[in-house]
Coordinates of C-alpha atoms and ligand atoms in Angstrom, one line a residue:
M757 CA 3.6 -25.0 7.9
S758 CA 5.4 -24.3 4.1
S759 CA 8.1 -22.0 4.7
N760 CA 10.7 -20.0 2.9
L761 CA 8.2 -19.5 -0.3
T762 CA 9.6 -17.2 -2.8
F763 CA 9.6 -16.6 -6.5
K764 CA 12.2 -17.3 -8.8
V765 CA 13.4 -14.5 -11.1
G766 CA 15.3 -11.5 -9.9
G767 CA 14.9 -9.7 -6.2
V768 CA 17.6 -8.8 -4.4
H769 CA 18.4 -9.0 0.0
M770 CA 19.0 -6.3 1.3
D771 CA 19.5 -4.2 4.8
E772 CA 16.1 -3.7 6.7
H773 CA 16.3 -1.0 9.0
K774 CA 13.5 -2.5 10.2
G775 CA 14.9 -2.4 13.8
L776 CA 14.4 1.4 14.1
S777 CA 10.4 1.0 14.8
E778 CA 9.4 -2.7 15.1
S779 CA 9.7 -3.0 18.1
S780 CA 7.2 0.2 18.9
P781 CA 3.6 -0.5 19.7
I782 CA 1.1 1.1 17.9
Q783 CA 0.3 4.9 19.5
R784 CA -2.4 7.3 18.5
L785 CA -1.6 10.8 17.1
P786 CA -2.8 13.2 19.1
E787 CA -6.2 14.9 17.1
P788 CA -4.8 17.2 14.5
K789 CA -6.6 20.6 14.8
V790 CA -7.3 20.8 11.0
V791 CA -7.6 17.5 8.5
Y792 CA -7.4 17.9 4.7
I793 CA -9.4 14.8 2.8
P794 CA -8.2 14.2 -0.2
M795 CA -10.7 13.4 -2.8
S796 CA -8.2 11.2 -4.7
Q797 CA -6.7 8.2 -2.4
H798 CA -6.7 6.1 -5.1
I799 CA -6.5 4.4 -8.7
G800 CA -9.2 5.3 -10.7
A801 CA -11.7 8.2 -10.8
P802 CA -11.3 11.4 -8.1
C803 CA -14.2 11.6 -5.9
T804 CA -16.6 14.9 -5.8
P805 CA -17.4 16.3 -3.0
T806 CA -20.2 16.0 -1.4
V807 CA -20.1 19.3 1.4
Q808 CA -19.8 22.5 0.8
K809 CA -18.1 25.3 2.7
G810 CA -19.8 25.7 6.3
D811 CA -21.3 22.2 6.5
R812 CA -20.9 20.2 10.0
V813 CA -19.5 16.6 9.5
L814 CA -19.2 13.8 11.7
M815 CA -16.6 11.0 11.6
G816 CA -16.8 8.5 9.3
Q817 CA -19.1 10.7 7.2
T818 CA -18.9 10.4 3.2
V819 CA -18.0 13.5 2.2
G820 CA -16.8 12.7 -1.5
T821 CA -18.2 9.6 -4.0
S822 CA -18.0 9.0 -7.4
D823 CA -20.2 6.6 -9.8
A824 CA -17.1 5.5 -11.8
F825 CA -16.9 1.8 -10.7
I826 CA -12.8 2.1 -10.1
S827 CA -13.3 4.5 -7.3
S828 CA -14.0 4.6 -3.6
D829 CA -15.6 6.9 -1.3
V830 CA -13.7 9.0 1.1
H831 CA -15.1 10.1 4.7
A832 CA -14.3 12.8 7.2
S833 CA -12.0 11.6 9.7
V834 CA -12.7 13.8 12.7
S835 CA -15.8 15.8 13.6
G836 CA -16.1 19.6 12.7
T837 CA -16.9 22.3 10.2
V838 CA -15.9 22.4 6.7
L839 CA -13.5 25.5 5.7
E840 CA -13.3 25.1 2.4
I841 CA -12.5 22.8 -0.6
K842 CA -9.0 23.7 -2.5
K843 CA -6.5 22.3 -4.8
M844 CA -3.1 20.6 -3.0
Y845 CA -1.0 17.9 -3.1
T846 CA -1.0 15.1 -1.5
A847 CA 1.8 13.4 0.8
D848 CA 2.1 10.8 -2.4
G849 CA 2.5 13.8 -4.6
R850 CA -1.2 13.5 -6.2
F851 CA -3.0 16.7 -6.9
C852 CA -6.4 16.9 -6.1
D853 CA -9.5 18.6 -4.6
C854 CA -9.4 18.3 -0.9
V855 CA -12.0 19.2 1.7
V856 CA -10.8 20.9 4.6
I857 CA -12.3 20.3 8.0
E858 CA -11.8 22.5 11.2
N859 CA -11.6 19.5 13.9
D860 CA -13.8 20.2 16.7
G861 CA -11.8 17.9 18.8
M862 CA -15.2 15.7 20.2
N863 CA -14.9 12.8 17.8
E864 CA -18.4 12.6 17.5
A865 CA -19.1 9.7 14.8
Q866 CA -21.7 8.9 12.7
T867 CA -23.8 5.5 13.5
P868 CA -21.9 2.6 12.5
N869 CA -23.5 0.6 9.6
P870 CA -21.6 -3.3 9.6
I871 CA -23.2 -6.6 8.3
S872 CA -24.9 -8.7 10.8
N873 CA -24.9 -11.4 9.0
Y874 CA -21.9 -11.6 7.2
D875 CA -20.7 -15.1 7.7
S876 CA -23.5 -16.3 5.8
L877 CA -24.0 -14.2 2.5
P878 CA -22.4 -14.0 -1.2
V879 CA -19.9 -11.6 -1.9
D880 CA -22.1 -9.9 -4.3
D881 CA -23.3 -8.6 -1.0
F882 CA -20.4 -7.1 -0.2
V883 CA -19.3 -4.9 -3.5
D884 CA -21.2 -1.8 -3.1
F885 CA -21.1 -1.7 1.2
T886 CA -17.0 -2.0 -0.2
K887 CA -17.0 0.7 -2.4
K888 CA -19.2 3.4 0.2
M889 CA -17.2 2.3 3.1
G890 CA -14.1 3.2 1.0
L891 CA -11.9 0.3 1.2
V892 CA -9.0 0.4 -0.8
G893 CA -5.4 -1.4 -1.4
M894 CA -3.9 0.1 1.8
G895 CA 0.1 -1.8 0.7
G896 CA 0.3 1.3 -1.9
A897 CA -1.3 0.8 -4.7
G898 CA -4.6 2.0 -3.7
F899 CA -7.1 -0.4 -6.2
P900 CA -10.0 0.0 -4.8
L901 CA -11.1 -3.7 -3.1
H902 CA -14.6 -3.7 -4.3
A903 CA -13.2 -4.3 -8.1
K904 CA -11.2 -7.0 -6.5
L905 CA -13.6 -8.8 -4.9
K906 CA -14.9 -10.4 -8.2
G907 CA -12.8 -11.2 -11.4
Q908 CA -13.3 -11.9 -15.0
V909 CA -12.2 -15.7 -14.2
P910 CA -13.4 -17.9 -11.0
L911 CA -11.4 -16.8 -8.2
D912 CA -10.6 -20.1 -5.8
E913 CA -7.2 -18.8 -3.5
C914 CA -7.4 -16.4 -1.3
I915 CA -3.7 -15.1 0.2
I916 CA -3.7 -12.3 2.6
N917 CA -0.2 -10.1 2.0
G918 CA 1.9 -9.8 5.5
A919 CA 5.0 -9.8 3.5
E920 CA 5.6 -6.0 4.3
C921 CA 9.2 -6.3 2.3
E922 CA 9.9 -2.8 1.8
P923 CA 12.8 -1.6 4.3
Y924 CA 11.8 0.7 7.4
L925 CA 8.2 -0.1 7.3
T926 CA 6.9 -2.0 10.1
C927 CA 3.1 -0.9 10.3
D928 CA 2.0 -4.3 8.9
H929 CA 4.3 -6.0 11.4
R930 CA 3.0 -4.2 14.5
I931 CA -1.4 -4.8 13.8
M932 CA -0.4 -8.3 13.1
L933 CA 0.8 -8.2 16.5
E934 CA -1.8 -6.4 17.8
K935 CA -4.4 -7.0 15.8
T936 CA -4.3 -10.6 14.9
A937 CA -7.8 -12.1 15.5
E938 CA -9.3 -9.2 13.7
I939 CA -7.2 -10.1 10.8
L940 CA -7.9 -13.4 10.6
E941 CA -11.9 -12.9 11.0
G942 CA -11.4 -10.9 7.9
L943 CA -9.7 -13.5 6.2
K944 CA -11.9 -15.6 7.0
I945 CA -14.8 -13.9 5.8
F946 CA -12.7 -13.9 2.4
A947 CA -11.8 -17.4 2.8
N948 CA -15.9 -17.9 2.8
F949 CA -15.9 -16.4 -0.9
Y950 CA -12.8 -17.9 -2.3
N951 CA -11.6 -21.2 -0.4
P952 CA -13.2 -22.2 2.4
N953 CA -10.6 -25.3 2.4
V954 CA -7.6 -23.1 2.9
S955 CA -6.9 -19.7 3.0
Y956 CA -3.4 -17.9 3.6
M957 CA -1.4 -15.6 5.9
A958 CA 1.8 -15.2 4.1
I959 CA 4.5 -13.5 6.3
E960 CA 8.1 -13.2 5.3
E961 CA 10.5 -14.8 8.1
N962 CA 12.1 -11.5 9.3
K963 CA 8.8 -11.3 11.4
P964 CA 9.1 -15.0 13.3
D965 CA 7.0 -13.4 16.5
A966 CA 4.3 -12.5 14.2
I967 CA 4.4 -15.8 12.8
K968 CA 4.0 -17.2 15.9
R969 CA 1.3 -15.0 17.1
M970 CA -1.1 -15.7 14.1
N971 CA -0.3 -19.5 14.7
E972 CA -1.1 -19.4 18.5
V973 CA -4.8 -17.3 17.9
I974 CA -5.3 -20.1 14.7
A975 CA -4.8 -23.1 17.1
A976 CA -7.1 -21.5 19.8
T977 CA -10.0 -20.4 17.6
P978 CA -11.6 -23.5 16.1
R979 CA -13.1 -21.3 13.0
F980 CA -10.1 -20.4 11.5
K981 CA -9.2 -24.3 11.2
N982 CA -9.1 -23.7 7.6
L983 CA -6.5 -20.8 7.5
K984 CA -3.3 -21.4 7.5
V985 CA 0.5 -19.3 7.9
V986 CA 2.6 -19.5 5.6
S987 CA 6.7 -18.0 5.7
C988 CA 8.2 -16.7 2.7
Q989 CA 11.8 -15.6 2.0
T990 CA 13.2 -12.3 2.9
K991 CA 13.3 -10.6 -0.2
Y992 CA 12.3 -8.0 -2.0
P993 CA 9.6 -7.1 -3.7
Q994 CA 8.3 -10.5 -1.9
G995 CA 5.1 -8.1 -0.9
D996 CA 4.0 -7.3 -4.8
S997 CA 1.3 -9.0 -5.4
K998 CA 2.3 -10.8 -8.7
R999 CA 5.6 -12.3 -6.8
L1000 CA 3.5 -13.4 -4.3
S1001 CA 0.8 -15.5 -5.8
E1002 CA 4.0 -17.0 -7.7
A1003 CA 5.7 -17.7 -3.9
V1004 CA 2.1 -19.1 -2.4
V1005 CA 0.2 -21.1 -4.8
G1006 CA 2.3 -21.4 -7.9
R1007 CA 0.4 -19.3 -10.1
I1008 CA 2.4 -17.0 -12.3
V1009 CA 0.6 -13.5 -13.6
P1010 CA 0.5 -13.0 -17.3
Q1011 CA 2.4 -9.8 -18.6
N1012 CA -0.5 -7.0 -18.5
G1013 CA -2.3 -9.3 -15.8
V1014 CA -3.5 -9.2 -12.2
T1015 CA -3.4 -12.0 -9.9
N1016 CA -7.6 -11.8 -10.2
D1017 CA -6.6 -13.2 -13.9
V1018 CA -5.5 -16.5 -12.1
G1019 CA -8.0 -17.0 -10.1
V1020 CA -6.2 -15.5 -7.1
F1021 CA -7.7 -12.8 -4.8
L1022 CA -4.9 -11.5 -2.7
T1023 CA -5.1 -8.2 -0.4
N1024 CA -2.9 -6.8 2.2
V1025 CA -3.1 -7.2 5.6
G1026 CA -3.9 -3.2 6.6
T1027 CA -6.6 -3.5 3.7
T1028 CA -8.0 -6.8 5.3
L1029 CA -8.2 -5.3 8.9
A1030 CA -10.1 -2.0 7.9
F1031 CA -12.2 -4.7 5.5
Y1032 CA -13.3 -6.5 9.2
E1033 CA -13.7 -3.1 10.7
A1034 CA -16.1 -2.2 7.8
V1035 CA -17.9 -5.3 7.9
V1036 CA -17.9 -6.3 11.8
E1037 CA -17.3 -2.6 13.3
G1038 CA -19.7 -0.7 10.6
K1039 CA -16.7 1.7 10.7
S1040 CA -15.7 3.6 7.3
S1041 CA -11.8 3.5 6.2
Y1042 CA -10.6 7.0 7.5
E1043 CA -7.5 6.1 9.4
R1044 CA -4.9 3.8 9.8
V1045 CA -1.4 2.7 11.1
I1046 CA 1.8 4.1 9.5
T1047 CA 5.6 4.1 10.1
V1048 CA 7.6 6.9 10.7
S1049 CA 11.2 6.0 10.7
G1050 CA 14.9 6.6 9.2
A1051 CA 18.0 8.5 10.8
G1052 CA 16.7 11.5 10.4
I1053 CA 13.9 11.4 12.6
K1054 CA 14.1 11.5 16.5
E1055 CA 11.8 8.9 17.9
P1056 CA 11.0 6.5 15.2
K1057 CA 7.7 4.9 16.2
N1058 CA 3.8 3.2 14.8
L1059 CA 1.3 5.6 14.9
L1060 CA -2.3 4.9 14.2
V1061 CA -3.5 8.1 12.4
K1062 CA -6.6 9.5 11.2
V1063 CA -6.4 10.1 7.5
G1064 CA -5.7 13.9 6.1
T1065 CA -3.3 14.6 8.7
P1066 CA -0.5 17.2 8.0
V1067 CA 2.8 15.2 7.3
Q1068 CA 4.3 18.4 10.0
D1069 CA 1.7 17.0 12.8
I1070 CA 3.2 13.7 12.6
I1071 CA 6.7 14.2 12.1
D1072 CA 6.6 16.7 15.4
F1073 CA 4.7 13.8 16.9
A1074 CA 7.7 11.7 16.2
G1075 CA 10.0 14.1 18.2
G1076 CA 10.8 16.2 14.7
L1077 CA 14.1 15.8 12.4
N1078 CA 17.4 15.1 13.5
D1079 CA 20.1 17.8 11.6
N1080 CA 21.3 14.8 9.2
A1081 CA 17.8 14.8 7.6
V1082 CA 17.9 15.4 4.0
E1083 CA 14.8 13.9 1.8
I1084 CA 11.2 12.9 3.5
V1085 CA 9.8 9.9 2.0
C1086 CA 6.5 8.8 1.7
G1087 CA 6.1 5.1 1.6
G1088 CA 9.2 2.9 1.7
P1089 CA 12.7 3.7 0.5
M1090 CA 12.3 1.6 -2.5
T1091 CA 9.0 2.9 -4.1
G1092 CA 7.9 6.1 -2.2
K1093 CA 7.5 9.4 -2.9
S1094 CA 9.5 13.0 -2.2
V1095 CA 7.8 14.9 0.1
F1096 CA 7.8 18.5 -1.1
D1097 CA 5.4 20.3 1.4
M1098 CA 4.7 19.3 4.9
Q1099 CA 1.3 20.7 5.0
S1100 CA 0.3 17.9 2.6
P1101 CA -1.8 15.4 4.0
I1102 CA -1.4 11.5 4.7
T1103 CA -4.0 9.1 2.7
K1104 CA -5.2 5.6 3.0
T1105 CA -2.2 4.5 1.1
T1106 CA 0.2 6.1 3.1
S1107 CA 2.3 3.3 5.2
G1108 CA 5.3 5.3 6.2
L1109 CA 7.0 8.6 6.4
L1110 CA 11.0 8.2 6.4
A1111 CA 13.2 10.9 7.0
L1112 CA 16.4 10.0 5.5
S1113 CA 20.0 11.0 5.7
A1114 CA 22.4 11.4 3.1
E1115 CA 24.2 8.2 3.7
E1116 CA 20.7 6.5 3.6
M1117 CA 20.1 7.7 0.3
Q1118 CA 23.5 6.7 -1.1
L1119 CA 23.5 10.1 -3.2
E1120 CA 26.1 9.5 -5.6
D1121 CA 27.3 10.7 -9.2
E1122 CA 25.8 8.6 -12.2
S1123 CA 29.3 7.1 -13.8
P1124 CA 29.1 4.9 -17.1
C1125 CA 28.0 1.5 -17.6
I1126 CA 30.7 -1.3 -16.5
R1127 CA 27.9 -3.8 -18.1
C1128 CA 28.1 -6.0 -15.4
S1129 CA 24.5 -7.4 -15.8
R1130 CA 23.7 -6.9 -12.1
C1131 CA 20.3 -4.8 -13.1
V1132 CA 19.4 -7.7 -15.7
D1133 CA 19.7 -10.7 -13.1
H1134 CA 17.8 -9.0 -10.4
C1135 CA 15.0 -7.6 -11.9
P1136 CA 11.7 -9.2 -11.1
A1137 CA 9.8 -7.7 -13.8
H1138 CA 12.4 -9.9 -16.2
I1139 CA 13.5 -7.1 -18.7
N1140 CA 16.6 -5.2 -19.6
P1141 CA 16.5 -1.8 -17.6
T1142 CA 20.3 -0.8 -18.8
T1143 CA 19.1 -1.5 -22.4
I1144 CA 16.1 0.2 -21.9
N1145 CA 18.1 3.2 -20.3
S1146 CA 20.1 3.9 -23.3
A1147 CA 17.1 3.5 -25.4
I1148 CA 15.2 6.1 -23.3
L1149 CA 18.2 8.4 -24.2
K1150 CA 17.8 8.3 -27.8
E1151 CA 14.1 8.7 -27.0
D1152 CA 13.6 5.5 -28.8
V1153 CA 10.2 4.6 -27.9
E1154 CA 9.6 2.4 -30.0
Y1155 CA 12.5 -0.2 -29.0
C1156 CA 11.6 0.7 -25.5
A1157 CA 8.4 -0.9 -26.0
E1158 CA 10.1 -4.1 -27.9
L1159 CA 11.8 -4.4 -25.0
H1160 CA 8.8 -4.4 -22.8
A1161 CA 9.4 -1.6 -20.6
D1162 CA 5.5 -1.5 -20.0
Q1163 CA 6.2 -4.3 -17.3
C1164 CA 8.2 -2.5 -15.3
M1165 CA 7.1 -3.1 -11.9
E1166 CA 8.8 0.4 -10.4
C1167 CA 10.5 -1.5 -7.4
G1168 CA 13.7 0.3 -8.1
I1169 CA 16.1 -2.6 -7.7
C1170 CA 17.8 -1.9 -11.1
S1171 CA 18.8 1.4 -9.7
F1172 CA 19.6 -0.1 -5.9
V1173 CA 21.9 -3.0 -7.6
C1174 CA 24.1 -0.3 -9.7
P1175 CA 27.6 -0.2 -9.2
A1176 CA 27.7 2.7 -11.1
K1177 CA 24.9 4.6 -9.8
R1178 CA 22.9 5.3 -12.8
T1179 CA 19.4 6.2 -12.6
L1180 CA 18.0 3.3 -13.7
A1181 CA 14.4 3.1 -12.5
P1182 CA 13.0 6.5 -13.3
S1183 CA 14.2 6.1 -16.9
V1184 CA 12.6 2.9 -17.3
K1185 CA 9.7 4.4 -15.5
L1186 CA 9.5 7.2 -18.1
A1187 CA 10.3 4.9 -20.9
K1188 CA 7.1 3.0 -19.9
R1189 CA 4.8 6.4 -19.3
E1190 CA 6.1 7.4 -23.1
I1191 CA 4.8 4.3 -24.6
K1192 CA 1.3 4.7 -22.9
M1193 CA 1.6 8.3 -24.4
Q1194 CA 1.9 6.9 -27.5
A1195 CA -0.2 4.4 -27.1
M1196 CA -3.0 6.8 -26.5
K1197 CA -2.1 9.2 -29.0
A1198 CA -2.6 6.2 -31.4
K1199 CA -6.4 5.8 -30.4
N1200 CA -7.3 9.2 -30.4
Ligands
SF4_2299 S1 12.0 -1.1 -11.8 FE1 11.6 -1.6 -13.4 S2 13.1 -2.2 -14.5 FE2 14.0 -2.0 -12.4 S3 14.2 -3.7 -11.3 FE3 12.2 -2.7 -11.1 S4 10.9 -4.0 -12.5 FE4 13.4 -4.1 -13.2
SF4_2300 S1 23.6 -2.9 -13.3 FE1 24.8 -0.8 -13.6 S2 26.5 -1.3 -14.5 FE2 25.9 -2.9 -14.3 S3 24.7 -3.5 -16.8 FE3 23.2 -1.9 -15.1 S4 23.2 -0.7 -15.8 FE4 25.4 -1.1 -16.4

């Protein structure tokens, strides 16, 4: 087994905080009374609702769709009645139409629609199916899976991302332990498309039980003999797709590129499980496992939650907040977004809800840069956060572009390592947005 794999430039070793929830087996969250199904749970065009007030819907039924290629259908996560369609914020801060469904508690599901001969079909036969089943990258970005299945260049390497490098999050770890065979079957289907000789399951070394379990199931299942577990160094952001492509198969993704551009199909472990459930069980994507953790939550857990469930329901089931909780974060602490409405719903891309204390947030005042270069040394995108920070403070967007601020992957490392506590990551993100705006203005 290949081990200790990693990328070369930047990255950081940090406190993992995974002990809070990693040994908690997945529990199902009790049925929410009402769900709010967001029409935008992915990168790309939002969906348009296909139901209206008063309609009765079944669990798994399509409630939103779009003809745009970069989009993915959305589905009801409960059976019940559509109360209304209204605009609201999701837990990760998107503002979009949501189909509000009152749950009748019957879990009446629509007839499953699996692909029975999936082992012998080409990838083309899965593209439309995958879009309709609502499969998107569940690691955070929400890139529609069907748009990844075929590349401009032939794809000849296949990697499943089980790194889960963000602190606190343990939901991928738990599904690798509890849904091992299903994930490997999903990888096997992908391997049929891309590389039947050797396809990879990549896991960070801080999850030795998951590595062991994966290897055991592969050894016991002859049809998995060409699947290979590789272990990667525990280092943030090992789970970033470009860094993982470099670590596992040595292919470096060019600036502005994606892993498909270098012939690598790479997707998250949760997405692979959802793909298996869609293809083999005919289940659309309407629920997922999330981690609820942080010093500010009473009972850290891993929960199977229906998409559209309000944050408050989830926090309540985890025992509620401790007095020291100062912030609720949707996602991991490095790339997550602050939750500002406890009624906002979780989406397919919500990997966790963290209730963080002031100590965990490291809330300290900014002080002047001491030119230590730590932010530059640790930046995985190989750019200069402190110079970009100065340039954007002077509103010099042109210079920010020269400094390649648009290559920032928004990992948050520069802010994390800065001893002067400068708000580097948000300012580089702002510079990136301004560069994009200027490019759009120049086009029009
Ligand atoms: S947030 Fe951007 S600038 Fe900062 S370390 Fe990450 S990639 Fe580099
Ligand atoms: S890490 Fe902070 S103090 Fe050090 S060079 Fe970067 S901005 Fe300056």
